[in-house]
Short mmCIF file of C-alpha atoms in Angstrom, two decimals:
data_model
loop_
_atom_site.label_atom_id
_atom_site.label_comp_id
_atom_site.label_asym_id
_atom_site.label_seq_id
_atom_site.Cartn_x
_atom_site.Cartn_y
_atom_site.Cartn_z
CA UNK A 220 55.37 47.71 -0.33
CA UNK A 221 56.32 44.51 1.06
CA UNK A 222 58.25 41.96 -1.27
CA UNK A 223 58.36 38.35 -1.24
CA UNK A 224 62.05 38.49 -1.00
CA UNK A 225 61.63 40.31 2.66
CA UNK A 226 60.79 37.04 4.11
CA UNK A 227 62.12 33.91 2.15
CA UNK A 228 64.97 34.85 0.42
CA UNK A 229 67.38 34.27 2.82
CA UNK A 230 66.97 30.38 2.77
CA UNK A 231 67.24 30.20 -0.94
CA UNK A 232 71.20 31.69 -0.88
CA UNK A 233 73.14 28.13 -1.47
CA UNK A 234 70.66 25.61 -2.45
CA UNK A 235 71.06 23.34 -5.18
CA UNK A 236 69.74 24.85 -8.89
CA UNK A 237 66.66 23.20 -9.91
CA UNK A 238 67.16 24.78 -12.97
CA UNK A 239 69.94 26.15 -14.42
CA UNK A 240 70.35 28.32 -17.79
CA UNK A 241 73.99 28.46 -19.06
CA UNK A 242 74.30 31.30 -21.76
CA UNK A 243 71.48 30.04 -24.08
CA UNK A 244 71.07 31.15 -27.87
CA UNK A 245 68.03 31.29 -28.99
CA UNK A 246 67.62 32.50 -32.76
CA UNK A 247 64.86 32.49 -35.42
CA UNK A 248 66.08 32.75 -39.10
CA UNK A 249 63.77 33.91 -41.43
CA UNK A 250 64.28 35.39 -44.38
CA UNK A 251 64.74 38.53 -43.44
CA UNK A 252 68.00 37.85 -41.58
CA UNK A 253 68.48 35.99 -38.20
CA UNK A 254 66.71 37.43 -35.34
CA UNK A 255 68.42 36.59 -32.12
CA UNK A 256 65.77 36.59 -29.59
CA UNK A 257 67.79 35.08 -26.61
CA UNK A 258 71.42 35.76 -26.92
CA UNK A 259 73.56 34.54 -24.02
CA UNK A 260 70.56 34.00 -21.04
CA UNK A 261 72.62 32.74 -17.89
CA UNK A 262 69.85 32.09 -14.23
CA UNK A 263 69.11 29.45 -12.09
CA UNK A 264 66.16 28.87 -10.06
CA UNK A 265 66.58 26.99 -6.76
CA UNK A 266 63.55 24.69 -5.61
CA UNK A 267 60.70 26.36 -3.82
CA UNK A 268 61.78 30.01 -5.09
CA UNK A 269 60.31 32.28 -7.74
CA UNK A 270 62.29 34.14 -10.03
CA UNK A 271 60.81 36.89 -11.87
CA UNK A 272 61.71 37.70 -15.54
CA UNK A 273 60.74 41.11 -16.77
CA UNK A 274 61.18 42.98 -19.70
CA UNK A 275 59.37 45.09 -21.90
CA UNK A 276 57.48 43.18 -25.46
CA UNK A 277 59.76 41.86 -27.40
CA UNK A 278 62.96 41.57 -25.12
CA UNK A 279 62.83 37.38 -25.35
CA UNK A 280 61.00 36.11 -21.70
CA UNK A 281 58.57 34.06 -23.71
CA UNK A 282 61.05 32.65 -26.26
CA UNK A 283 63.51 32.02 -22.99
CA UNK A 284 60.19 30.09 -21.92
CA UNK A 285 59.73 28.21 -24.79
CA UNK A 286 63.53 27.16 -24.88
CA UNK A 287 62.99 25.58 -21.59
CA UNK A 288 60.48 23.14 -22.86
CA UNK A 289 61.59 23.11 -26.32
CA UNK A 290 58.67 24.59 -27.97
CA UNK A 291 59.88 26.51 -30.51
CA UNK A 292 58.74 26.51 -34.07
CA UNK A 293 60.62 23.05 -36.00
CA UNK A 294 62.00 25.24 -38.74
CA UNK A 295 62.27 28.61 -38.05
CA UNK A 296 64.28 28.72 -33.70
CA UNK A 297 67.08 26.64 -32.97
CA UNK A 298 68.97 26.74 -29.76
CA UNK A 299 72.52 27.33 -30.63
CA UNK A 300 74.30 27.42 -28.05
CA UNK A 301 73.73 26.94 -23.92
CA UNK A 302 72.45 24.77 -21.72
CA UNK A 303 69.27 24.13 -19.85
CA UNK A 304 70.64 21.59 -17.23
CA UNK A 305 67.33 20.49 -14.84
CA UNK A 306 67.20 18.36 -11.94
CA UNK A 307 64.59 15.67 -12.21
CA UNK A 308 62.50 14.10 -9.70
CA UNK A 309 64.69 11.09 -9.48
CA UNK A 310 67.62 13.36 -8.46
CA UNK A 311 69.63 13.31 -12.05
CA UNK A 312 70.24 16.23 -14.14
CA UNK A 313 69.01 16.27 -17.79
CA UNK A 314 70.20 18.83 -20.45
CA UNK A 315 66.54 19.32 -21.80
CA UNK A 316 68.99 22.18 -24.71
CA UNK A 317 70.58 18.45 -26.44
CA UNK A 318 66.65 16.83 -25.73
CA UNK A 319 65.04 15.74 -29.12
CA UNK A 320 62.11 18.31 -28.98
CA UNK A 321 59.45 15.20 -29.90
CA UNK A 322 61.76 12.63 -28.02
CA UNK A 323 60.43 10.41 -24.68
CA UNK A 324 63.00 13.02 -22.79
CA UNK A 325 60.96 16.54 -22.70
CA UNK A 326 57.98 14.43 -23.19
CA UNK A 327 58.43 12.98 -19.56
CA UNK A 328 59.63 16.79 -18.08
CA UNK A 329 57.22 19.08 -20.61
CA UNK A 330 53.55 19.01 -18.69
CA UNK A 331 55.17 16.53 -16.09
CA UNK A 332 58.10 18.04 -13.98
CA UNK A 333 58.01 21.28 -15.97
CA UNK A 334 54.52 22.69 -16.41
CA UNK A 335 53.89 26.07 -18.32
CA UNK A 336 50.99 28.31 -17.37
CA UNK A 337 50.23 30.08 -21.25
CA UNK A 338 49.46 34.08 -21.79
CA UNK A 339 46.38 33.49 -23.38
CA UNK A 340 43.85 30.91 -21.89
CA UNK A 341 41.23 31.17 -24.49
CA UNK A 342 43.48 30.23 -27.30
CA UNK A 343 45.28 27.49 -25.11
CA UNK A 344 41.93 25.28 -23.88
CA UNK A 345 40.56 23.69 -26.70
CA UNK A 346 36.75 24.94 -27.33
CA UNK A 347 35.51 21.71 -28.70
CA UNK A 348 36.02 19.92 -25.88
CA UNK A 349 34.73 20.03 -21.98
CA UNK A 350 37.40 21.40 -19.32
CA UNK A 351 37.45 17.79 -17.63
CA UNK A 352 38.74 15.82 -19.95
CA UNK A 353 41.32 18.18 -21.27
CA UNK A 354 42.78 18.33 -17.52
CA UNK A 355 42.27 14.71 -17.34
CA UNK A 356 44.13 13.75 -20.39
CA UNK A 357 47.11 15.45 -18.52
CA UNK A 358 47.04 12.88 -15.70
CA UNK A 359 46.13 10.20 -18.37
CA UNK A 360 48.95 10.67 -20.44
CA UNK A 361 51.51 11.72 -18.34
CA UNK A 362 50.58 9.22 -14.92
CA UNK A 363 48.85 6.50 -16.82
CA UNK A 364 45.92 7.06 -14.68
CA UNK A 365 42.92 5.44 -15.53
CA UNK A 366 39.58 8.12 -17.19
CA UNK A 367 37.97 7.38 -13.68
CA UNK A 368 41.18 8.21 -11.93
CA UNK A 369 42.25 11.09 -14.00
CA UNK A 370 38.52 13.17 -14.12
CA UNK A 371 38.85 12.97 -10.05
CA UNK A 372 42.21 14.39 -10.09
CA UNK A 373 40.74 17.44 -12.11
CA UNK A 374 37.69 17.39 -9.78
CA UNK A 375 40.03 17.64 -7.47
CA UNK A 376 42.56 20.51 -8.67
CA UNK A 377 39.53 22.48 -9.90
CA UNK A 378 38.18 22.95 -6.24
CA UNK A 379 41.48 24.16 -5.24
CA UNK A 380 41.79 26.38 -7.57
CA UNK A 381 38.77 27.93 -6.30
CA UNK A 382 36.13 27.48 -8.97
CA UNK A 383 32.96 26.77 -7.34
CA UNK A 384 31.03 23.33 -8.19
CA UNK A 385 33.82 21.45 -9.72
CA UNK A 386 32.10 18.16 -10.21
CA UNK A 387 29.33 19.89 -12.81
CA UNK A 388 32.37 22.44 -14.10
CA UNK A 389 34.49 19.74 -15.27
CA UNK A 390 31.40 19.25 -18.04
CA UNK A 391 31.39 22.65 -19.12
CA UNK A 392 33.20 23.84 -22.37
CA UNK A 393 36.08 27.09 -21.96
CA UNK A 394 33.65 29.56 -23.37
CA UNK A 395 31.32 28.57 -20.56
CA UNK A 396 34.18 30.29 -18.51
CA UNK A 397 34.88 33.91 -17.46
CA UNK A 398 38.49 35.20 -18.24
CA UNK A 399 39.50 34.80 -14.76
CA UNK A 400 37.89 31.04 -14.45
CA UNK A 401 39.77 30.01 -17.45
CA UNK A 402 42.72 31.37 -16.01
CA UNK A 403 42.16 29.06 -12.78
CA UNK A 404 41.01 26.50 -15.16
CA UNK A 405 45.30 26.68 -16.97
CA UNK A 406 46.42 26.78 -13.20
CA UNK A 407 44.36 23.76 -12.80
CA UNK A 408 46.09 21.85 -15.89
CA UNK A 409 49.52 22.84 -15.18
CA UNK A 410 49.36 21.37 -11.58
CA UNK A 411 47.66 17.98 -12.52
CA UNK A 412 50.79 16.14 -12.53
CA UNK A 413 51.90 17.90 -8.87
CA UNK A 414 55.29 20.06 -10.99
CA UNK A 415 58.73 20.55 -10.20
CA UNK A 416 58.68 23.90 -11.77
CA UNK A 417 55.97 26.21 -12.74
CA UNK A 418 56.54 28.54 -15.67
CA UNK A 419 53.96 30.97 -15.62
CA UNK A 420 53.98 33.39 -18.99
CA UNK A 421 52.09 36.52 -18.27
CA UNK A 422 48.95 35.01 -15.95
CA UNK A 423 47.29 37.99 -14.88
CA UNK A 424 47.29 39.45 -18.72
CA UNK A 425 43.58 40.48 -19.37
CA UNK A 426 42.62 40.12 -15.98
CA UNK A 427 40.66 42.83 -13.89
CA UNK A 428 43.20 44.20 -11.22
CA UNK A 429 40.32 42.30 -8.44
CA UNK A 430 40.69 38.93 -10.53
CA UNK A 431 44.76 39.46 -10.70
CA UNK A 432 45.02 40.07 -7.08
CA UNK A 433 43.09 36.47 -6.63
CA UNK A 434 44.99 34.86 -9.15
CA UNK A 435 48.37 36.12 -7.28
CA UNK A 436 47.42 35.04 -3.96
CA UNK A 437 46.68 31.76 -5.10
CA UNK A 438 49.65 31.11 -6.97
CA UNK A 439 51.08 31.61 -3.60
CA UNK A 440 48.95 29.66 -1.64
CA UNK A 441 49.59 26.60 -4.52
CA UNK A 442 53.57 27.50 -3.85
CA UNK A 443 53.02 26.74 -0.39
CA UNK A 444 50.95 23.79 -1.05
CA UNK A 445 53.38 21.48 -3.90
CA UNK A 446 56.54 23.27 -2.86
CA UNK A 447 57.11 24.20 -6.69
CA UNK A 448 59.51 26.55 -8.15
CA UNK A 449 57.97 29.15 -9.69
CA UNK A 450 59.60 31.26 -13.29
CA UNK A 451 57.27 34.45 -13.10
CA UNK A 452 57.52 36.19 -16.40
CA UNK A 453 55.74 39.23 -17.40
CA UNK A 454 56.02 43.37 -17.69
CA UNK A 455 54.00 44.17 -14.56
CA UNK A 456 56.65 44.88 -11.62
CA UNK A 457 53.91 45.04 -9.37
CA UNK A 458 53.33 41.55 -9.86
CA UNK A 459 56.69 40.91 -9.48
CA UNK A 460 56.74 42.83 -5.94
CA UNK A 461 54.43 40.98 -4.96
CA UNK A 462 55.67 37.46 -5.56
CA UNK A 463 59.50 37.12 -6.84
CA UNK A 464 62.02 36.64 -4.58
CA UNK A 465 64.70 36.85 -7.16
CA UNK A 466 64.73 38.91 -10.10
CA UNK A 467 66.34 38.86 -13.75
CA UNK A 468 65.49 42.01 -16.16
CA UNK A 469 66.12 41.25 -20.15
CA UNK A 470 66.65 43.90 -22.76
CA UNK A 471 67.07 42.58 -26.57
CA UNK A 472 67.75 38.93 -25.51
CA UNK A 473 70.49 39.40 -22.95
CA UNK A 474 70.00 39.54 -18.69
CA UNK A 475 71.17 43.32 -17.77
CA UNK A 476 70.55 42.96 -14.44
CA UNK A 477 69.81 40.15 -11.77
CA UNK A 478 69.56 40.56 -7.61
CA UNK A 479 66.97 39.91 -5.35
CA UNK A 480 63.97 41.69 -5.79
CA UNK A 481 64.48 43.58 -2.52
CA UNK A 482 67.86 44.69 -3.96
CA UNK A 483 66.08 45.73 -7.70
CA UNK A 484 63.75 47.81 -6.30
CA UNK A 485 65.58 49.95 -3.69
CA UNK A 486 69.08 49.85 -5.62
CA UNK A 487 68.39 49.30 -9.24
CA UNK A 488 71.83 49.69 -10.73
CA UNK A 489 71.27 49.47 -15.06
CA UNK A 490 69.78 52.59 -16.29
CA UNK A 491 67.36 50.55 -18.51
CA UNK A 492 65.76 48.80 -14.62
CA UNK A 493 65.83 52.53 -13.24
CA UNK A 494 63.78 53.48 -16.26
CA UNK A 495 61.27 50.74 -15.87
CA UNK A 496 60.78 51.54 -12.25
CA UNK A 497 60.65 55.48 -12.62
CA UNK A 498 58.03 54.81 -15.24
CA UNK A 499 55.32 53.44 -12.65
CA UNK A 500 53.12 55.34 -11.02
CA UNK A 501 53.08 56.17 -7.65
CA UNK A 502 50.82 56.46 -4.53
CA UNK A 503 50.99 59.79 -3.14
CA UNK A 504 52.68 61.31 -6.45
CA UNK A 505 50.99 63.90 -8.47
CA UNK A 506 48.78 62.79 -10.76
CA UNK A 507 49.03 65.14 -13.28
CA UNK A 508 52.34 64.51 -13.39
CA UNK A 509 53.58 62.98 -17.00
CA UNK A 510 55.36 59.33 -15.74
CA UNK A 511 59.20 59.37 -16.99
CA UNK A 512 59.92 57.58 -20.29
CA UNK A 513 62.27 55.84 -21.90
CA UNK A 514 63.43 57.70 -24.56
CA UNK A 515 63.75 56.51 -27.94
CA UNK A 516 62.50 52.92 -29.12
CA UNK A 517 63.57 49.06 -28.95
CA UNK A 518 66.37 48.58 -31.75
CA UNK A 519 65.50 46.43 -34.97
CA UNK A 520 66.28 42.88 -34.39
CA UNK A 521 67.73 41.91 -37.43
CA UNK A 522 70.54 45.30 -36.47
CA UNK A 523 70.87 45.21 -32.78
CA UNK A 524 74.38 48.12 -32.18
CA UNK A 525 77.85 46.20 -30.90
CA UNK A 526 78.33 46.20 -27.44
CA UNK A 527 75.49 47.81 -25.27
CA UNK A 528 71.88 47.27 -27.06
CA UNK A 529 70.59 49.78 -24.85
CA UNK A 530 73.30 52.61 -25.71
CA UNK A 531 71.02 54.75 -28.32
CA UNK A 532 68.10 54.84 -25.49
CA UNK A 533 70.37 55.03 -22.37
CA UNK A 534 70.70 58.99 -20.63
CA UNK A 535 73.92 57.64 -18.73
CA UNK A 536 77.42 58.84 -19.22
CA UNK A 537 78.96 56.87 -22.18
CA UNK A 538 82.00 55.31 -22.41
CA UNK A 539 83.83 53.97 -25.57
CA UNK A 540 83.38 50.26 -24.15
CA UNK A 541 79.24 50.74 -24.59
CA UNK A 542 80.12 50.00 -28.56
CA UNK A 543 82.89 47.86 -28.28
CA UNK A 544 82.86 44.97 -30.56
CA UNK A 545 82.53 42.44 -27.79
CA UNK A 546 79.17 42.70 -25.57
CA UNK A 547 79.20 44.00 -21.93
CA UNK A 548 79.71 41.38 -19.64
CA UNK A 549 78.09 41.09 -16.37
CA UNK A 550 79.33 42.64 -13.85
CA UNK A 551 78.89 42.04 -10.10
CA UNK A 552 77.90 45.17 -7.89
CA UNK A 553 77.03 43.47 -4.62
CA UNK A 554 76.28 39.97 -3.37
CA UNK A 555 74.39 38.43 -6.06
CA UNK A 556 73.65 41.34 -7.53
CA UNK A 557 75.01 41.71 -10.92
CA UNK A 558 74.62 44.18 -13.52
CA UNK A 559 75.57 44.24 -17.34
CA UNK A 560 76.81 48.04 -17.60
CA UNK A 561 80.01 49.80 -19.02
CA UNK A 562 79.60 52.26 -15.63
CA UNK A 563 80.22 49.52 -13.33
CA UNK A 564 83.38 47.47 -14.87
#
């Protein structure tokens, strides 16, 4: 297996953060209890890299996501607590966690500088209206480009995408699509306005493992192409050998481990990324074989355990720190390679 990391991590080490995450709080409160989906997310993604945020359901990627560009539901999530300081075109650095969620602010960086690439394409196009103009509203709203202007500039990104015939595609409506065209058709809209950074929530979900291969290689070929950062989240680690060159793994709202992928996958350190990778399966491995589990189950979220959240699942020895009443701090284990585990403090 090669990863990304092999090649292009090395120039990443010291450049300046394009974005950086500074122990954000995330919660929801319902009225069940308070459900704290991020709890204390610390990363930064330098310009040009991608970062890959895994996890399994449920662990708070998406919500960490929807932080960024402040789309969280007006009532129910609140950031708490953290920062989300970004580095704008113009070279100054906006905390988009103080931003007024419907202020002039993250409307200039949400769709703009910070584009977002949704897990669901069918549900995010609109099926009333043709795939041209909803790209072209994009460049109209965000570029003041003219209709003319704007429908060119999605004639444009649709070809290089590579969905054949763009000029009669931009007429067509999303259900005119196939799964994987929409999916080009979301890469499309997210690079209208040429992005900073490119958050991309679970792209290849739904996808045949020939259309997910495509969809990879082009988000690498784009990469290439605009330069853009790129904040890979999903559950597939093949996905993520294939195109992070950094990676953070979440379990209940918290980062338990962060290296570079190279690093995760030869030398995971936190039992919970050693159970994630031992539950793959392998080439060359027998295949009737059961694949290694986890044991146990995620905790509730309205009664995550003191300390560790992964002690009642985790087959390591235990120490009496794992339910302390403060949580496990990250640790580091090697150059930038840090780990959030009693065993290594």
């Amino acid at each position: 297996m090669v990863l990304a990391s092999d090649v292009t991590s090395g120039a990443l080490v010291g450049a300046d953060a394009l974005l950086r995450v500074e122990d954000l709080r995330t919660h929801f409160f319902t009225h069940d209890g308070v459900v704290k989906a991020v709890d204390g997310v610390t990363l930064h993604i330098s310009p040009g890299e991608t970062l890959g945020l895994v996890g399994e359901s449920g662990c708070g990627k998406s919500v960490t996501a929807h932080s960024i560009l402040r789309l969280l539901p007006p009532k129910a999530g609140r950031i708490i607590g953290g920062s989300l300081l970004f580095r704008r075109k113009d070279g100054s650095q906006v905390d988009l966690a103080t931003a007024d969620p419907r202020g002039p602010l993250i409307r200039g960086v949400r769709g703009n500088e910070i584009a977002m690439i949704f897990q669901e394409p069918m549900t995010s196009l609109s099926p009333v209206h043709t795939i041209g103009s909803q790209l072209a509203e994009v460049a109209m709203v965000h570029q003041g480009a003219t209709r003319s202007e704007a429908f060119d500039r999605a004639r444009e990104m649709l070809g290089r995408v590579g969905i054949a015939n763009p000029g009669q595609r931009l007429y067509e409506y999303p259900h005119n699509f196939s799964g994987g065209m929409r999916q080009r058709a979301m890469i499309a809209m997210a690079l209208m306005c040429n992005p900073r950074l490119l958050i991309a929530d679970e792209p290849t979900t739904a996808l045949d493992v020939t259309v997910q291969a495509q969809i990879l290689e082009l988000l690498k070929e784009l990469q290439a192409q605009f330069g853009m950062a790129i904040l890979m989240i999903t559950h597939n680690l093949g996905v993520i050998a294939e195109l992070a060159h950094r990676v953070a793994v979440m379990y209940m709202g918290k980062v338990v481990e962060m290296a570079d992928a190279t690093a995760v996958f030869d030398q995971p350190r936190h039992p919970y990324t050693v159970g994630l990778l031992r539950s793959m399966p392998r080439l060359g491995k027998d295949v009737k074989a059961r694949l290694a589990a986890i044991p146990g189950s995620v905790p509730d979220p309205f009664n995550i355990p003191p300390g560790c959240s992964f002690f009642p699942r985790c087959p390591a020895p235990k120490k009496p720190a794992c339910q302390g009443p403060e949580p496990v701090p990250l640790t580091e284990v090697g150059a930038d390679h840090r780990v959030r585990c009693t065993l290594y403090q």
